[in-house]
mmCIF file with all atom_site columns, C-alpha atoms in Angstrom:
data_model
loop_
_atom_site.group_PDB
_atom_site.id
_atom_site.type_symbol
_atom_site.label_atom_id
_atom_site.label_alt_id
_atom_site.label_comp_id
_atom_site.label_asym_id
_atom_site.label_entity_id
_atom_site.label_seq_id
_atom_site.pdbx_PDB_ins_code
_atom_site.Cartn_x
_atom_site.Cartn_y
_atom_site.Cartn_z
_atom_site.occupancy
_atom_site.B_iso_or_equiv
_atom_site.pdbx_formal_charge
_atom_site.auth_seq_id
_atom_site.auth_comp_id
_atom_site.auth_asym_id
_atom_site.auth_atom_id
_atom_site.pdbx_PDB_model_num
ATOM 1   C CA . UNK A 1 1   ? 0.000  0.000   0.000  1.00 92.00 ? 1   UNK A CA 1
ATOM 2   C CA . UNK A 1 2   ? 1.360  3.427   -0.983 1.00 95.00 ? 2   UNK A CA 1
ATOM 3   C CA . UNK A 1 3   ? 0.131  6.633   0.665  1.00 93.00 ? 3   UNK A CA 1
ATOM 4   C CA . UNK A 1 4   ? 0.854  9.501   -1.709 1.00 93.00 ? 4   UNK A CA 1
ATOM 5   C CA . UNK A 1 5   ? -0.378 13.126  -1.751 1.00 90.00 ? 5   UNK A CA 1
ATOM 6   C CA . UNK A 1 6   ? -1.563 14.581  1.534  1.00 91.00 ? 6   UNK A CA 1
ATOM 7   C CA . UNK A 1 7   ? -3.474 12.315  3.935  1.00 89.00 ? 7   UNK A CA 1
ATOM 8   C CA . UNK A 1 8   ? -5.528 14.060  6.621  1.00 85.00 ? 8   UNK A CA 1
ATOM 9   C CA . UNK A 1 9   ? -7.034 11.209  8.640  1.00 86.00 ? 9   UNK A CA 1
ATOM 10  C CA . UNK A 1 10  ? -5.923 11.030  12.274 1.00 81.00 ? 10  UNK A CA 1
ATOM 11  C CA . UNK A 1 11  ? -6.762 7.445   13.229 1.00 87.00 ? 11  UNK A CA 1
ATOM 12  C CA . UNK A 1 12  ? -4.135 4.789   13.852 1.00 93.00 ? 12  UNK A CA 1
ATOM 13  C CA . UNK A 1 13  ? -2.245 3.335   10.886 1.00 95.00 ? 13  UNK A CA 1
ATOM 14  C CA . UNK A 1 14  ? -1.579 -0.408  11.260 1.00 95.00 ? 14  UNK A CA 1
ATOM 15  C CA . UNK A 1 15  ? 0.296  -2.619  8.791  1.00 96.00 ? 15  UNK A CA 1
ATOM 16  C CA . UNK A 1 16  ? -0.766 -6.219  9.437  1.00 94.00 ? 16  UNK A CA 1
ATOM 17  C CA . UNK A 1 17  ? 1.220  -7.715  6.545  1.00 93.00 ? 17  UNK A CA 1
ATOM 18  C CA . UNK A 1 18  ? 3.083  -6.642  3.430  1.00 95.00 ? 18  UNK A CA 1
ATOM 19  C CA . UNK A 1 19  ? 4.515  -3.147  3.083  1.00 96.00 ? 19  UNK A CA 1
ATOM 20  C CA . UNK A 1 20  ? 3.356  0.415   3.701  1.00 96.00 ? 20  UNK A CA 1
ATOM 21  C CA . UNK A 1 21  ? 5.098  3.091   1.611  1.00 97.00 ? 21  UNK A CA 1
ATOM 22  C CA . UNK A 1 22  ? 4.698  6.730   2.664  1.00 96.00 ? 22  UNK A CA 1
ATOM 23  C CA . UNK A 1 23  ? 5.649  8.972   -0.242 1.00 96.00 ? 23  UNK A CA 1
ATOM 24  C CA . UNK A 1 24  ? 3.248  11.804  0.570  1.00 95.00 ? 24  UNK A CA 1
ATOM 25  C CA . UNK A 1 25  ? 2.292  13.592  3.798  1.00 95.00 ? 25  UNK A CA 1
ATOM 26  C CA . UNK A 1 26  ? 0.873  11.827  6.838  1.00 93.00 ? 26  UNK A CA 1
ATOM 27  C CA . UNK A 1 27  ? 0.164  13.730  10.066 1.00 91.00 ? 27  UNK A CA 1
ATOM 28  C CA . UNK A 1 28  ? -1.002 13.009  13.597 1.00 91.00 ? 28  UNK A CA 1
ATOM 29  C CA . UNK A 1 29  ? -1.318 9.232   13.355 1.00 91.00 ? 29  UNK A CA 1
ATOM 30  C CA . UNK A 1 30  ? 0.362  6.406   15.244 1.00 93.00 ? 30  UNK A CA 1
ATOM 31  C CA . UNK A 1 31  ? 2.022  3.994   12.800 1.00 96.00 ? 31  UNK A CA 1
ATOM 32  C CA . UNK A 1 32  ? 2.616  0.376   13.785 1.00 96.00 ? 32  UNK A CA 1
ATOM 33  C CA . UNK A 1 33  ? 3.717  -2.722  11.896 1.00 94.00 ? 33  UNK A CA 1
ATOM 34  C CA . UNK A 1 34  ? 2.963  -6.334  12.747 1.00 91.00 ? 34  UNK A CA 1
ATOM 35  C CA . UNK A 1 35  ? 5.654  -9.008  12.882 1.00 87.00 ? 35  UNK A CA 1
ATOM 36  C CA . UNK A 1 36  ? 7.187  -9.370  9.411  1.00 88.00 ? 36  UNK A CA 1
ATOM 37  C CA . UNK A 1 37  ? 5.480  -6.329  7.864  1.00 93.00 ? 37  UNK A CA 1
ATOM 38  C CA . UNK A 1 38  ? 7.496  -3.288  6.764  1.00 95.00 ? 38  UNK A CA 1
ATOM 39  C CA . UNK A 1 39  ? 7.406  0.502   6.596  1.00 97.00 ? 39  UNK A CA 1
ATOM 40  C CA . UNK A 1 40  ? 9.175  2.561   3.931  1.00 97.00 ? 40  UNK A CA 1
ATOM 41  C CA . UNK A 1 41  ? 9.253  6.348   4.231  1.00 96.00 ? 41  UNK A CA 1
ATOM 42  C CA . UNK A 1 42  ? 10.665 7.659   0.932  1.00 95.00 ? 42  UNK A CA 1
ATOM 43  C CA . UNK A 1 43  ? 12.666 10.832  0.381  1.00 94.00 ? 43  UNK A CA 1
ATOM 44  C CA . UNK A 1 44  ? 9.479  12.657  -0.675 1.00 95.00 ? 44  UNK A CA 1
ATOM 45  C CA . UNK A 1 45  ? 7.450  11.452  2.299  1.00 95.00 ? 45  UNK A CA 1
ATOM 46  C CA . UNK A 1 46  ? 6.701  13.607  5.334  1.00 96.00 ? 46  UNK A CA 1
ATOM 47  C CA . UNK A 1 47  ? 5.466  12.050  8.578  1.00 96.00 ? 47  UNK A CA 1
ATOM 48  C CA . UNK A 1 48  ? 4.494  14.948  10.817 1.00 95.00 ? 48  UNK A CA 1
ATOM 49  C CA . UNK A 1 49  ? 2.466  16.227  13.725 1.00 93.00 ? 49  UNK A CA 1
ATOM 50  C CA . UNK A 1 50  ? 2.205  14.092  16.845 1.00 92.00 ? 50  UNK A CA 1
ATOM 51  C CA . UNK A 1 51  ? 2.853  10.839  14.991 1.00 91.00 ? 51  UNK A CA 1
ATOM 52  C CA . UNK A 1 52  ? 4.650  8.001   16.772 1.00 94.00 ? 52  UNK A CA 1
ATOM 53  C CA . UNK A 1 53  ? 6.085  4.881   15.133 1.00 96.00 ? 53  UNK A CA 1
ATOM 54  C CA . UNK A 1 54  ? 6.199  1.303   16.480 1.00 95.00 ? 54  UNK A CA 1
ATOM 55  C CA . UNK A 1 55  ? 8.103  -1.133  14.256 1.00 93.00 ? 55  UNK A CA 1
ATOM 56  C CA . UNK A 1 56  ? 8.064  -4.869  14.918 1.00 89.00 ? 56  UNK A CA 1
ATOM 57  C CA . UNK A 1 57  ? 10.472 -7.444  13.489 1.00 85.00 ? 57  UNK A CA 1
ATOM 58  C CA . UNK A 1 58  ? 11.138 -6.714  9.802  1.00 88.00 ? 58  UNK A CA 1
ATOM 59  C CA . UNK A 1 59  ? 13.101 -4.451  7.464  1.00 92.00 ? 59  UNK A CA 1
ATOM 60  C CA . UNK A 1 60  ? 12.175 -0.778  7.622  1.00 96.00 ? 60  UNK A CA 1
ATOM 61  C CA . UNK A 1 61  ? 13.361 2.446   5.974  1.00 96.00 ? 61  UNK A CA 1
ATOM 62  C CA . UNK A 1 62  ? 12.904 6.011   7.252  1.00 96.00 ? 62  UNK A CA 1
ATOM 63  C CA . UNK A 1 63  ? 14.241 8.616   4.860  1.00 94.00 ? 63  UNK A CA 1
ATOM 64  C CA . UNK A 1 64  ? 11.772 11.459  4.468  1.00 88.00 ? 64  UNK A CA 1
ATOM 65  C CA . UNK A 1 65  ? 11.729 15.096  5.510  1.00 93.00 ? 65  UNK A CA 1
ATOM 66  C CA . UNK A 1 66  ? 9.920  14.173  8.713  1.00 96.00 ? 66  UNK A CA 1
ATOM 67  C CA . UNK A 1 67  ? 8.750  16.521  11.464 1.00 96.00 ? 67  UNK A CA 1
ATOM 68  C CA . UNK A 1 68  ? 6.830  14.172  13.808 1.00 95.00 ? 68  UNK A CA 1
ATOM 69  C CA . UNK A 1 69  ? 7.312  14.588  17.551 1.00 95.00 ? 69  UNK A CA 1
ATOM 70  C CA . UNK A 1 70  ? 6.394  11.117  18.861 1.00 94.00 ? 70  UNK A CA 1
ATOM 71  C CA . UNK A 1 71  ? 8.965  8.498   19.765 1.00 94.00 ? 71  UNK A CA 1
ATOM 72  C CA . UNK A 1 72  ? 10.111 5.589   17.598 1.00 95.00 ? 72  UNK A CA 1
ATOM 73  C CA . UNK A 1 73  ? 10.268 1.976   18.851 1.00 92.00 ? 73  UNK A CA 1
ATOM 74  C CA . UNK A 1 74  ? 12.161 -0.734  16.954 1.00 90.00 ? 74  UNK A CA 1
ATOM 75  C CA . UNK A 1 75  ? 11.080 -3.988  18.598 1.00 84.00 ? 75  UNK A CA 1
ATOM 76  C CA . UNK A 1 76  ? 12.691 -6.948  16.847 1.00 77.00 ? 76  UNK A CA 1
ATOM 77  C CA . UNK A 1 77  ? 11.700 -9.613  19.361 1.00 72.00 ? 77  UNK A CA 1
ATOM 78  C CA . UNK A 1 78  ? 10.055 -12.648 17.826 1.00 65.00 ? 78  UNK A CA 1
ATOM 79  C CA . UNK A 1 79  ? 10.718 -15.996 16.189 1.00 59.00 ? 79  UNK A CA 1
ATOM 80  C CA . UNK A 1 80  ? 14.274 -17.060 17.073 1.00 57.00 ? 80  UNK A CA 1
ATOM 81  C CA . UNK A 1 81  ? 14.607 -18.915 13.753 1.00 59.00 ? 81  UNK A CA 1
ATOM 82  C CA . UNK A 1 82  ? 14.310 -15.663 11.779 1.00 62.00 ? 82  UNK A CA 1
ATOM 83  C CA . UNK A 1 83  ? 17.323 -13.654 10.638 1.00 68.00 ? 83  UNK A CA 1
ATOM 84  C CA . UNK A 1 84  ? 18.558 -10.185 11.498 1.00 75.00 ? 84  UNK A CA 1
ATOM 85  C CA . UNK A 1 85  ? 16.180 -7.263  11.250 1.00 81.00 ? 85  UNK A CA 1
ATOM 86  C CA . UNK A 1 86  ? 17.123 -3.819  10.016 1.00 90.00 ? 86  UNK A CA 1
ATOM 87  C CA . UNK A 1 87  ? 16.065 -0.192  10.382 1.00 94.00 ? 87  UNK A CA 1
ATOM 88  C CA . UNK A 1 88  ? 17.685 2.122   7.806  1.00 95.00 ? 88  UNK A CA 1
ATOM 89  C CA . UNK A 1 89  ? 17.852 5.840   8.566  1.00 95.00 ? 89  UNK A CA 1
ATOM 90  C CA . UNK A 1 90  ? 18.638 8.094   5.612  1.00 94.00 ? 90  UNK A CA 1
ATOM 91  C CA . UNK A 1 91  ? 18.976 11.830  6.100  1.00 93.00 ? 91  UNK A CA 1
ATOM 92  C CA . UNK A 1 92  ? 18.996 14.137  9.138  1.00 94.00 ? 92  UNK A CA 1
ATOM 93  C CA . UNK A 1 93  ? 15.177 14.190  9.413  1.00 96.00 ? 93  UNK A CA 1
ATOM 94  C CA . UNK A 1 94  ? 14.602 10.441  9.300  1.00 96.00 ? 94  UNK A CA 1
ATOM 95  C CA . UNK A 1 95  ? 13.512 10.469  12.947 1.00 96.00 ? 95  UNK A CA 1
ATOM 96  C CA . UNK A 1 96  ? 11.728 13.813  12.711 1.00 95.00 ? 96  UNK A CA 1
ATOM 97  C CA . UNK A 1 97  ? 11.772 15.599  16.059 1.00 95.00 ? 97  UNK A CA 1
ATOM 98  C CA . UNK A 1 98  ? 11.535 12.427  18.130 1.00 95.00 ? 98  UNK A CA 1
ATOM 99  C CA . UNK A 1 99  ? 13.358 12.524  21.447 1.00 93.00 ? 99  UNK A CA 1
ATOM 100 C CA . UNK A 1 100 ? 13.840 8.752   21.845 1.00 93.00 ? 100 UNK A CA 1
ATOM 101 C CA . UNK A 1 101 ? 14.538 5.716   19.664 1.00 92.00 ? 101 UNK A CA 1
ATOM 102 C CA . UNK A 1 102 ? 13.837 2.578   21.727 1.00 88.00 ? 102 UNK A CA 1
ATOM 103 C CA . UNK A 1 103 ? 15.573 -0.564  20.449 1.00 84.00 ? 103 UNK A CA 1
ATOM 104 C CA . UNK A 1 104 ? 14.746 -4.110  21.580 1.00 78.00 ? 104 UNK A CA 1
ATOM 105 C CA . UNK A 1 105 ? 17.116 -6.771  20.319 1.00 70.00 ? 105 UNK A CA 1
ATOM 106 C CA . UNK A 1 106 ? 16.086 -10.225 19.103 1.00 58.00 ? 106 UNK A CA 1
ATOM 107 C CA . UNK A 1 107 ? 15.022 -12.204 22.134 1.00 55.00 ? 107 UNK A CA 1
ATOM 108 C CA . UNK A 1 108 ? 17.200 -15.290 22.253 1.00 55.00 ? 108 UNK A CA 1
ATOM 109 C CA . UNK A 1 109 ? 18.980 -16.726 19.219 1.00 53.00 ? 109 UNK A CA 1
ATOM 110 C CA . UNK A 1 110 ? 22.620 -15.846 18.659 1.00 53.00 ? 110 UNK A CA 1
ATOM 111 C CA . UNK A 1 111 ? 23.485 -14.012 15.430 1.00 53.00 ? 111 UNK A CA 1
ATOM 112 C CA . UNK A 1 112 ? 19.890 -12.855 15.062 1.00 65.00 ? 112 UNK A CA 1
ATOM 113 C CA . UNK A 1 113 ? 20.493 -9.228  15.832 1.00 75.00 ? 113 UNK A CA 1
ATOM 114 C CA . UNK A 1 114 ? 18.846 -5.829  15.631 1.00 80.00 ? 114 UNK A CA 1
ATOM 115 C CA . UNK A 1 115 ? 20.617 -3.391  13.273 1.00 86.00 ? 115 UNK A CA 1
ATOM 116 C CA . UNK A 1 116 ? 20.050 0.350   12.980 1.00 91.00 ? 116 UNK A CA 1
ATOM 117 C CA . UNK A 1 117 ? 21.916 1.609   9.908  1.00 91.00 ? 117 UNK A CA 1
ATOM 118 C CA . UNK A 1 118 ? 22.856 5.233   9.273  1.00 92.00 ? 118 UNK A CA 1
ATOM 119 C CA . UNK A 1 119 ? 22.879 5.291   5.480  1.00 85.00 ? 119 UNK A CA 1
ATOM 120 C CA . UNK A 1 120 ? 25.350 7.463   3.589  1.00 80.00 ? 120 UNK A CA 1
ATOM 121 C CA . UNK A 1 121 ? 26.369 10.623  5.410  1.00 85.00 ? 121 UNK A CA 1
ATOM 122 C CA . UNK A 1 122 ? 23.373 10.596  7.764  1.00 92.00 ? 122 UNK A CA 1
ATOM 123 C CA . UNK A 1 123 ? 23.798 12.497  11.026 1.00 93.00 ? 123 UNK A CA 1
ATOM 124 C CA . UNK A 1 124 ? 21.085 12.132  13.689 1.00 95.00 ? 124 UNK A CA 1
ATOM 125 C CA . UNK A 1 125 ? 21.000 14.915  16.285 1.00 94.00 ? 125 UNK A CA 1
ATOM 126 C CA . UNK A 1 126 ? 19.291 15.222  19.646 1.00 93.00 ? 126 UNK A CA 1
ATOM 127 C CA . UNK A 1 127 ? 17.747 11.726  19.774 1.00 95.00 ? 127 UNK A CA 1
ATOM 128 C CA . UNK A 1 128 ? 18.486 9.399   22.713 1.00 93.00 ? 128 UNK A CA 1
ATOM 129 C CA . UNK A 1 129 ? 18.997 5.738   21.775 1.00 91.00 ? 129 UNK A CA 1
ATOM 130 C CA . UNK A 1 130 ? 17.407 3.619   24.521 1.00 87.00 ? 130 UNK A CA 1
ATOM 131 C CA . UNK A 1 131 ? 18.237 -0.084  24.871 1.00 81.00 ? 131 UNK A CA 1
ATOM 132 C CA . UNK A 1 132 ? 15.114 -1.908  26.006 1.00 73.00 ? 132 UNK A CA 1
ATOM 133 C CA . UNK A 1 133 ? 15.412 -4.459  28.795 1.00 59.00 ? 133 UNK A CA 1
ATOM 134 C CA . UNK A 1 134 ? 14.545 -7.894  27.474 1.00 60.00 ? 134 UNK A CA 1
ATOM 135 C CA . UNK A 1 135 ? 17.441 -10.173 28.348 1.00 52.00 ? 135 UNK A CA 1
ATOM 136 C CA . UNK A 1 136 ? 18.040 -10.442 24.641 1.00 56.00 ? 136 UNK A CA 1
ATOM 137 C CA . UNK A 1 137 ? 20.754 -10.310 22.067 1.00 65.00 ? 137 UNK A CA 1
ATOM 138 C CA . UNK A 1 138 ? 22.824 -7.630  20.353 1.00 73.00 ? 138 UNK A CA 1
ATOM 139 C CA . UNK A 1 139 ? 21.803 -4.106  19.424 1.00 79.00 ? 139 UNK A CA 1
ATOM 140 C CA . UNK A 1 140 ? 23.838 -2.675  16.540 1.00 82.00 ? 140 UNK A CA 1
ATOM 141 C CA . UNK A 1 141 ? 24.202 0.999   15.661 1.00 87.00 ? 141 UNK A CA 1
ATOM 142 C CA . UNK A 1 142 ? 25.942 0.680   12.341 1.00 87.00 ? 142 UNK A CA 1
ATOM 143 C CA . UNK A 1 143 ? 27.428 2.705   9.507  1.00 85.00 ? 143 UNK A CA 1
ATOM 144 C CA . UNK A 1 144 ? 27.345 0.709   6.248  1.00 80.00 ? 144 UNK A CA 1
ATOM 145 C CA . UNK A 1 145 ? 30.221 0.025   3.912  1.00 74.00 ? 145 UNK A CA 1
ATOM 146 C CA . UNK A 1 146 ? 30.753 3.342   2.145  1.00 75.00 ? 146 UNK A CA 1
ATOM 147 C CA . UNK A 1 147 ? 33.481 5.952   2.370  1.00 79.00 ? 147 UNK A CA 1
ATOM 148 C CA . UNK A 1 148 ? 31.477 8.739   3.999  1.00 86.00 ? 148 UNK A CA 1
ATOM 149 C CA . UNK A 1 149 ? 31.076 10.296  7.447  1.00 90.00 ? 149 UNK A CA 1
ATOM 150 C CA . UNK A 1 150 ? 27.961 9.616   9.532  1.00 92.00 ? 150 UNK A CA 1
ATOM 151 C CA . UNK A 1 151 ? 27.132 10.454  13.137 1.00 93.00 ? 151 UNK A CA 1
ATOM 152 C CA . UNK A 1 152 ? 24.876 9.829   16.123 1.00 94.00 ? 152 UNK A CA 1
ATOM 153 C CA . UNK A 1 153 ? 24.789 13.035  18.189 1.00 94.00 ? 153 UNK A CA 1
ATOM 154 C CA . UNK A 1 154 ? 22.683 11.819  21.080 1.00 93.00 ? 154 UNK A CA 1
ATOM 155 C CA . UNK A 1 155 ? 22.927 9.795   24.296 1.00 92.00 ? 155 UNK A CA 1
ATOM 156 C CA . UNK A 1 156 ? 22.879 5.989   24.508 1.00 88.00 ? 156 UNK A CA 1
ATOM 157 C CA . UNK A 1 157 ? 21.144 4.726   27.661 1.00 85.00 ? 157 UNK A CA 1
ATOM 158 C CA . UNK A 1 158 ? 19.267 1.765   29.155 1.00 78.00 ? 158 UNK A CA 1
ATOM 159 C CA . UNK A 1 159 ? 15.530 1.742   29.719 1.00 73.00 ? 159 UNK A CA 1
ATOM 160 C CA . UNK A 1 160 ? 14.843 2.428   33.387 1.00 64.00 ? 160 UNK A CA 1
ATOM 161 C CA . UNK A 1 161 ? 11.948 -0.019  33.604 1.00 55.00 ? 161 UNK A CA 1
ATOM 162 C CA . UNK A 1 162 ? 11.106 -3.388  32.185 1.00 52.00 ? 162 UNK A CA 1
ATOM 163 C CA . UNK A 1 163 ? 12.009 -7.042  32.802 1.00 51.00 ? 163 UNK A CA 1
ATOM 164 C CA . UNK A 1 164 ? 15.367 -8.609  32.114 1.00 54.00 ? 164 UNK A CA 1
ATOM 165 C CA . UNK A 1 165 ? 18.722 -7.090  31.325 1.00 56.00 ? 165 UNK A CA 1
ATOM 166 C CA . UNK A 1 166 ? 19.882 -4.759  28.559 1.00 54.00 ? 166 UNK A CA 1
ATOM 167 C CA . UNK A 1 167 ? 21.267 -6.344  25.430 1.00 55.00 ? 167 UNK A CA 1
ATOM 168 C CA . UNK A 1 168 ? 24.873 -5.832  24.483 1.00 59.00 ? 168 UNK A CA 1
ATOM 169 C CA . UNK A 1 169 ? 25.488 -2.659  22.500 1.00 70.00 ? 169 UNK A CA 1
ATOM 170 C CA . UNK A 1 170 ? 27.566 -2.808  19.331 1.00 74.00 ? 170 UNK A CA 1
ATOM 171 C CA . UNK A 1 171 ? 28.771 0.187   17.323 1.00 80.00 ? 171 UNK A CA 1
ATOM 172 C CA . UNK A 1 172 ? 29.933 -1.002  13.914 1.00 78.00 ? 172 UNK A CA 1
ATOM 173 C CA . UNK A 1 173 ? 31.769 1.081   11.307 1.00 83.00 ? 173 UNK A CA 1
ATOM 174 C CA . UNK A 1 174 ? 32.080 -1.074  8.207  1.00 79.00 ? 174 UNK A CA 1
ATOM 175 C CA . UNK A 1 175 ? 34.053 1.609   6.357  1.00 82.00 ? 175 UNK A CA 1
ATOM 176 C CA . UNK A 1 176 ? 34.530 5.377   6.371  1.00 85.00 ? 176 UNK A CA 1
ATOM 177 C CA . UNK A 1 177 ? 34.101 7.490   9.511  1.00 90.00 ? 177 UNK A CA 1
ATOM 178 C CA . UNK A 1 178 ? 31.492 7.454   12.257 1.00 90.00 ? 178 UNK A CA 1
ATOM 179 C CA . UNK A 1 179 ? 31.209 10.137  14.947 1.00 92.00 ? 179 UNK A CA 1
ATOM 180 C CA . UNK A 1 180 ? 29.565 9.043   18.184 1.00 90.00 ? 180 UNK A CA 1
ATOM 181 C CA . UNK A 1 181 ? 28.483 12.182  20.036 1.00 91.00 ? 181 UNK A CA 1
ATOM 182 C CA . UNK A 1 182 ? 29.042 15.768  18.933 1.00 88.00 ? 182 UNK A CA 1
ATOM 183 C CA . UNK A 1 183 ? 32.327 17.601  19.374 1.00 86.00 ? 183 UNK A CA 1
ATOM 184 C CA . UNK A 1 184 ? 31.104 19.458  22.474 1.00 85.00 ? 184 UNK A CA 1
ATOM 185 C CA . UNK A 1 185 ? 31.362 16.252  24.511 1.00 84.00 ? 185 UNK A CA 1
ATOM 186 C CA . UNK A 1 186 ? 27.896 16.774  26.044 1.00 90.00 ? 186 UNK A CA 1
ATOM 187 C CA . UNK A 1 187 ? 26.510 13.391  24.953 1.00 92.00 ? 187 UNK A CA 1
ATOM 188 C CA . UNK A 1 188 ? 26.830 10.360  27.216 1.00 90.00 ? 188 UNK A CA 1
ATOM 189 C CA . UNK A 1 189 ? 26.873 6.580   26.991 1.00 86.00 ? 189 UNK A CA 1
ATOM 190 C CA . UNK A 1 190 ? 25.109 5.114   30.024 1.00 81.00 ? 190 UNK A CA 1
ATOM 191 C CA . UNK A 1 191 ? 24.455 1.436   29.398 1.00 74.00 ? 191 UNK A CA 1
ATOM 192 C CA . UNK A 1 192 ? 25.065 -1.533  31.683 1.00 64.00 ? 192 UNK A CA 1
ATOM 193 C CA . UNK A 1 193 ? 25.713 -3.843  28.763 1.00 62.00 ? 193 UNK A CA 1
ATOM 194 C CA . UNK A 1 194 ? 29.108 -4.031  27.112 1.00 65.00 ? 194 UNK A CA 1
ATOM 195 C CA . UNK A 1 195 ? 29.937 -1.633  24.279 1.00 72.00 ? 195 UNK A CA 1
ATOM 196 C CA . UNK A 1 196 ? 31.749 -3.387  21.442 1.00 77.00 ? 196 UNK A CA 1
ATOM 197 C CA . UNK A 1 197 ? 33.320 -1.521  18.536 1.00 78.00 ? 197 UNK A CA 1
ATOM 198 C CA . UNK A 1 198 ? 33.436 -3.398  15.244 1.00 79.00 ? 198 UNK A CA 1
ATOM 199 C CA . UNK A 1 199 ? 34.379 -2.906  11.610 1.00 83.00 ? 199 UNK A CA 1
ATOM 200 C CA . UNK A 1 200 ? 37.301 -1.642  9.573  1.00 85.00 ? 200 UNK A CA 1
ATOM 201 C CA . UNK A 1 201 ? 36.487 2.069   9.561  1.00 87.00 ? 201 UNK A CA 1
ATOM 202 C CA . UNK A 1 202 ? 37.265 4.895   11.987 1.00 89.00 ? 202 UNK A CA 1
ATOM 203 C CA . UNK A 1 203 ? 35.166 5.653   15.057 1.00 88.00 ? 203 UNK A CA 1
ATOM 204 C CA . UNK A 1 204 ? 35.512 8.982   16.856 1.00 90.00 ? 204 UNK A CA 1
ATOM 205 C CA . UNK A 1 205 ? 33.830 8.657   20.264 1.00 89.00 ? 205 UNK A CA 1
ATOM 206 C CA . UNK A 1 206 ? 33.175 12.167  21.588 1.00 92.00 ? 206 UNK A CA 1
ATOM 207 C CA . UNK A 1 207 ? 30.482 10.922  23.972 1.00 91.00 ? 207 UNK A CA 1
ATOM 208 C CA . UNK A 1 208 ? 31.415 10.578  27.622 1.00 88.00 ? 208 UNK A CA 1
ATOM 209 C CA . UNK A 1 209 ? 31.301 6.989   28.876 1.00 83.00 ? 209 UNK A CA 1
ATOM 210 C CA . UNK A 1 210 ? 29.479 7.503   32.147 1.00 81.00 ? 210 UNK A CA 1
ATOM 211 C CA . UNK A 1 211 ? 28.713 4.082   33.582 1.00 73.00 ? 211 UNK A CA 1
ATOM 212 C CA . UNK A 1 212 ? 30.947 2.331   36.156 1.00 68.00 ? 212 UNK A CA 1
ATOM 213 C CA . UNK A 1 213 ? 31.793 -1.196  35.058 1.00 65.00 ? 213 UNK A CA 1
ATOM 214 C CA . UNK A 1 214 ? 30.904 -0.701  31.403 1.00 68.00 ? 214 UNK A CA 1
ATOM 215 C CA . UNK A 1 215 ? 33.078 -2.968  29.281 1.00 69.00 ? 215 UNK A CA 1
ATOM 216 C CA . UNK A 1 216 ? 34.470 -1.407  26.099 1.00 74.00 ? 216 UNK A CA 1
ATOM 217 C CA . UNK A 1 217 ? 35.870 -3.827  23.525 1.00 76.00 ? 217 UNK A CA 1
ATOM 218 C CA . UNK A 1 218 ? 37.380 -3.497  20.071 1.00 78.00 ? 218 UNK A CA 1
ATOM 219 C CA . UNK A 1 219 ? 36.856 -6.723  18.112 1.00 80.00 ? 219 UNK A CA 1
ATOM 220 C CA . UNK A 1 220 ? 38.050 -5.730  14.626 1.00 83.00 ? 220 UNK A CA 1
ATOM 221 C CA . UNK A 1 221 ? 41.088 -3.929  13.140 1.00 83.00 ? 221 UNK A CA 1
ATOM 222 C CA . UNK A 1 222 ? 39.409 -0.542  12.670 1.00 84.00 ? 222 UNK A CA 1
ATOM 223 C CA . UNK A 1 223 ? 40.530 2.642   14.443 1.00 88.00 ? 223 UNK A CA 1
ATOM 224 C CA . UNK A 1 224 ? 38.848 3.867   17.624 1.00 86.00 ? 224 UNK A CA 1
ATOM 225 C CA . UNK A 1 225 ? 39.609 7.261   19.190 1.00 88.00 ? 225 UNK A CA 1
ATOM 226 C CA . UNK A 1 226 ? 38.132 8.030   22.623 1.00 87.00 ? 226 UNK A CA 1
ATOM 227 C CA . UNK A 1 227 ? 38.011 11.742  23.497 1.00 88.00 ? 227 UNK A CA 1
ATOM 228 C CA . UNK A 1 228 ? 36.229 11.657  26.875 1.00 75.00 ? 228 UNK A CA 1
#
């Protein structure tokens, strides 16, 4: 289903199966996808108003000139036999004016992980990445394999409520440069899970690591520079 032009309804938008493509304007609606369904927000699409987005296990793409103020949840928990699930963010307005992106990793199976990709030279500002407590697997914040510079200029924290433990946090730079936190050093990493740095690119970590006992690992031959 493709929503083009300007849509003015304000009821909930639910994708039970298949794909929803937003290439026009959609305001003041909560958008949710069922397990296995997908949402694609094209470069011409605008999700605005008080909209919030809840994405279940699947492959999703947010890339419009969005202005919505609700939060985004990427909840990949589900069938442990399924593969990785992915949320691609393309452009500085992919998350609109959301304050939080809540990420739940796959519940149990190893190598069935939750990936948030910053496509191209995408820089996300002012959004806090929150690791949901589910006792699950790995959360990846990842820059794909291209020779560009991307950045996450926001905090990384654990959810304060909920059952279980936070999943391990992975920051992967396949190639190119990734800036974690802005140059002012005001962003923080406050997660009880380990933070593992992967890939062959260069990671500049300007965020302050502000959690006693947090393990920081470098698994691959890329370059990591810690400033705070």
